[in-house]
C-alpha positions as CSV (number, residue, x, y, z in Angstrom):
1,X,0.0,-19.6,-2.4
2,X,1.6,-22.6,-4.2
3,X,3.0,-20.0,-6.8
4,X,4.4,-17.7,-4.1
5,X,5.8,-20.5,-2.0
6,X,7.7,-22.0,-5.3
7,X,8.9,-18.7,-6.7
8,X,9.3,-16.6,-3.6
9,X,9.8,-19.1,-0.9
10,X,6.9,-18.2,1.3
11,X,3.1,-17.6,1.2
12,X,1.6,-14.3,1.4
13,X,-0.9,-13.0,3.8
14,X,-2.3,-10.1,1.4
15,X,-4.6,-10.7,-1.4
16,X,-4.4,-7.9,-3.8
17,X,-7.4,-7.3,-6.4
18,X,-7.0,-3.9,-7.4
19,X,-8.9,-3.8,-10.8
20,X,-11.9,-6.1,-10.2
21,X,-15.3,-4.8,-10.7
22,X,-16.8,-6.6,-7.7
23,X,-16.3,-9.5,-5.2
24,X,-18.7,-12.1,-3.8
25,X,-19.6,-12.1,-0.2
26,X,-18.2,-15.7,0.2
27,X,-14.7,-14.1,-0.8
28,X,-13.4,-13.5,2.9
29,X,-14.1,-17.3,3.6
30,X,-12.3,-18.2,0.6
31,X,-9.3,-16.0,1.4
32,X,-9.1,-17.0,5.1
33,X,-9.3,-20.8,4.2
34,X,-6.2,-20.3,1.9
35,X,-4.1,-18.6,4.2
36,X,-4.7,-14.9,3.5
37,X,-5.4,-12.5,6.3
38,X,-5.6,-9.3,4.3
39,X,-7.5,-7.9,1.2
40,X,-6.5,-4.8,-0.8
41,X,-9.2,-3.8,-3.5
42,X,-10.4,-0.4,-5.2
43,X,-14.0,-1.1,-6.5
44,X,-16.6,-0.6,-5.6
45,X,-15.9,3.1,-4.2
46,X,-17.9,4.6,-1.4
47,X,-20.3,6.1,-3.7
48,X,-21.0,2.6,-5.5
49,X,-21.5,1.1,-2.2
50,X,-22.9,3.7,0.3
51,X,-23.5,1.3,3.0
52,X,-19.8,0.8,3.3
53,X,-18.3,4.0,4.1
54,X,-14.9,3.0,5.7
55,X,-11.9,2.2,3.7
56,X,-10.7,-0.4,6.4
57,X,-12.8,-2.8,8.0
58,X,-13.3,-6.5,8.9
59,X,-14.7,-8.4,6.1
60,X,-16.6,-11.6,7.0
61,X,-18.4,-14.5,5.9
62,X,-19.6,-17.5,7.6
63,X,-17.4,-16.8,10.8
64,X,-14.1,-16.2,8.8
65,X,-12.8,-12.9,8.2
66,X,-10.0,-10.8,6.6
67,X,-9.1,-7.3,7.2
68,X,-10.0,-5.5,4.0
69,X,-8.7,-2.1,2.6
70,X,-10.2,-0.2,-0.2
71,X,-7.6,2.1,-2.0
72,X,-8.8,5.5,-1.8
73,X,-6.6,6.8,-4.6
74,X,-5.4,4.2,-6.8
75,X,-3.0,4.5,-9.8
76,X,-3.7,8.0,-10.5
77,X,-0.2,9.4,-10.4
78,X,-1.6,13.1,-9.9
79,X,0.7,14.3,-7.4
80,X,3.9,15.3,-9.4
81,X,2.7,18.3,-11.9
82,X,3.2,20.7,-10.1
83,X,3.3,19.5,-6.3
84,X,3.5,23.0,-4.8
85,X,-0.2,23.7,-6.0
86,X,-1.7,20.5,-5.2
87,X,-3.4,19.2,-2.0
88,X,-1.1,16.5,-0.3
89,X,-2.0,13.1,-1.2
90,X,-2.8,12.2,2.8
91,X,-4.9,15.5,3.0
92,X,-8.4,13.6,2.5
93,X,-11.1,13.1,5.5
94,X,-10.6,9.3,4.9
95,X,-7.1,9.3,6.3
96,X,-7.8,11.6,9.3
97,X,-10.2,9.0,11.0
98,X,-7.7,6.2,11.4
99,X,-4.2,6.2,13.0
100,X,-2.8,3.9,10.2
101,X,-3.1,4.6,6.6
102,X,-2.0,3.3,3.2
103,X,-1.5,5.0,0.1
104,X,-0.3,3.5,-3.2
105,X,1.1,5.7,-6.0
106,X,2.7,4.7,-9.5
107,X,2.3,6.0,-13.2
108,X,-0.2,5.0,-15.5
109,X,-3.3,2.8,-15.3
110,X,-3.6,-0.9,-14.2
111,X,-0.6,-1.2,-12.3
112,X,2.3,1.1,-13.5
113,X,5.2,1.6,-11.3
114,X,6.5,4.8,-10.0
115,X,8.4,7.2,-12.0
116,X,11.6,8.9,-10.9
117,X,9.5,12.3,-10.5
118,X,7.1,10.7,-8.2
119,X,9.8,9.1,-6.1
120,X,11.5,12.4,-5.6
121,X,8.0,14.3,-4.9
122,X,7.3,11.6,-2.3
123,X,10.7,11.9,-0.8
124,X,10.0,15.6,-0.3
125,X,6.6,15.0,0.9
126,X,7.5,12.3,3.3
127,X,10.7,14.7,4.7
128,X,7.9,17.4,5.8
129,X,6.8,14.8,8.5
130,X,8.2,13.7,11.9
131,X,10.8,10.7,11.9
132,X,8.1,7.7,11.4
133,X,5.1,9.6,11.0
134,X,4.9,9.0,7.1
135,X,7.2,6.8,5.1
136,X,7.4,3.8,2.8
137,X,6.3,0.6,3.8
138,X,4.9,-2.8,3.0
139,X,1.4,-4.0,2.7
140,X,2.0,-6.6,5.5
141,X,3.5,-4.0,7.8
142,X,0.8,-1.6,7.2
143,X,-2.0,-4.5,8.1
144,X,-0.1,-5.7,11.2
145,X,-0.2,-2.1,12.5
146,X,-4.0,-1.4,11.2
147,X,-4.9,-4.5,12.9
148,X,-4.3,-3.0,16.4
149,X,-6.8,-0.3,15.7
150,X,-9.7,-0.6,18.0
151,X,-13.2,-0.8,17.0
152,X,-12.7,-1.3,13.2
153,X,-16.2,-2.1,11.7
154,X,-17.3,-5.5,10.3
155,X,-19.0,-5.8,7.1
156,X,-20.9,-9.0,5.9
157,X,-22.0,-9.0,2.1
158,X,-20.8,-8.5,-1.6
159,X,-18.7,-6.0,-2.8
160,X,-20.6,-5.1,-6.1
161,X,-22.2,-2.4,-8.3
162,X,-19.2,-1.1,-10.2
163,X,-19.9,-1.1,-13.8
164,X,-22.9,-2.8,-13.7
165,X,-23.6,-5.2,-16.9
166,X,-20.1,-5.0,-17.8
């Protein structure tokens, strides 16, 4: 938070750990105690942690919590070759269960940015929907809208079981 204040002039409310192989059960308390309200990650996935099937939920430890979001499709960049023959990026069961969803895109592995082809593809993809139904956004806006979703589940426990022994 000190880095964000110094370099960006404000603290952030979103913790983003996309390529970490697991997270201790105490992390929600640590995040909440340091000013974070939200948490984005990708591992473990729903098959590695079967008791945690939802991709958005309250993650809680010792009475403190953050709204957690597990990325369903992270840094895959698979919707540009050729888009006409592929399923749309939002056409997955997970996205049908919640009124607000988040989809990250970009080229490459470990945080590559979007290519011009991806941006063109997503501009065309977004144009298929009604105004305001699908579009570009920011993580804080996504979470602010998601927070209003009624009956989000709460999870208490660790987020492990990816690449055991690594």
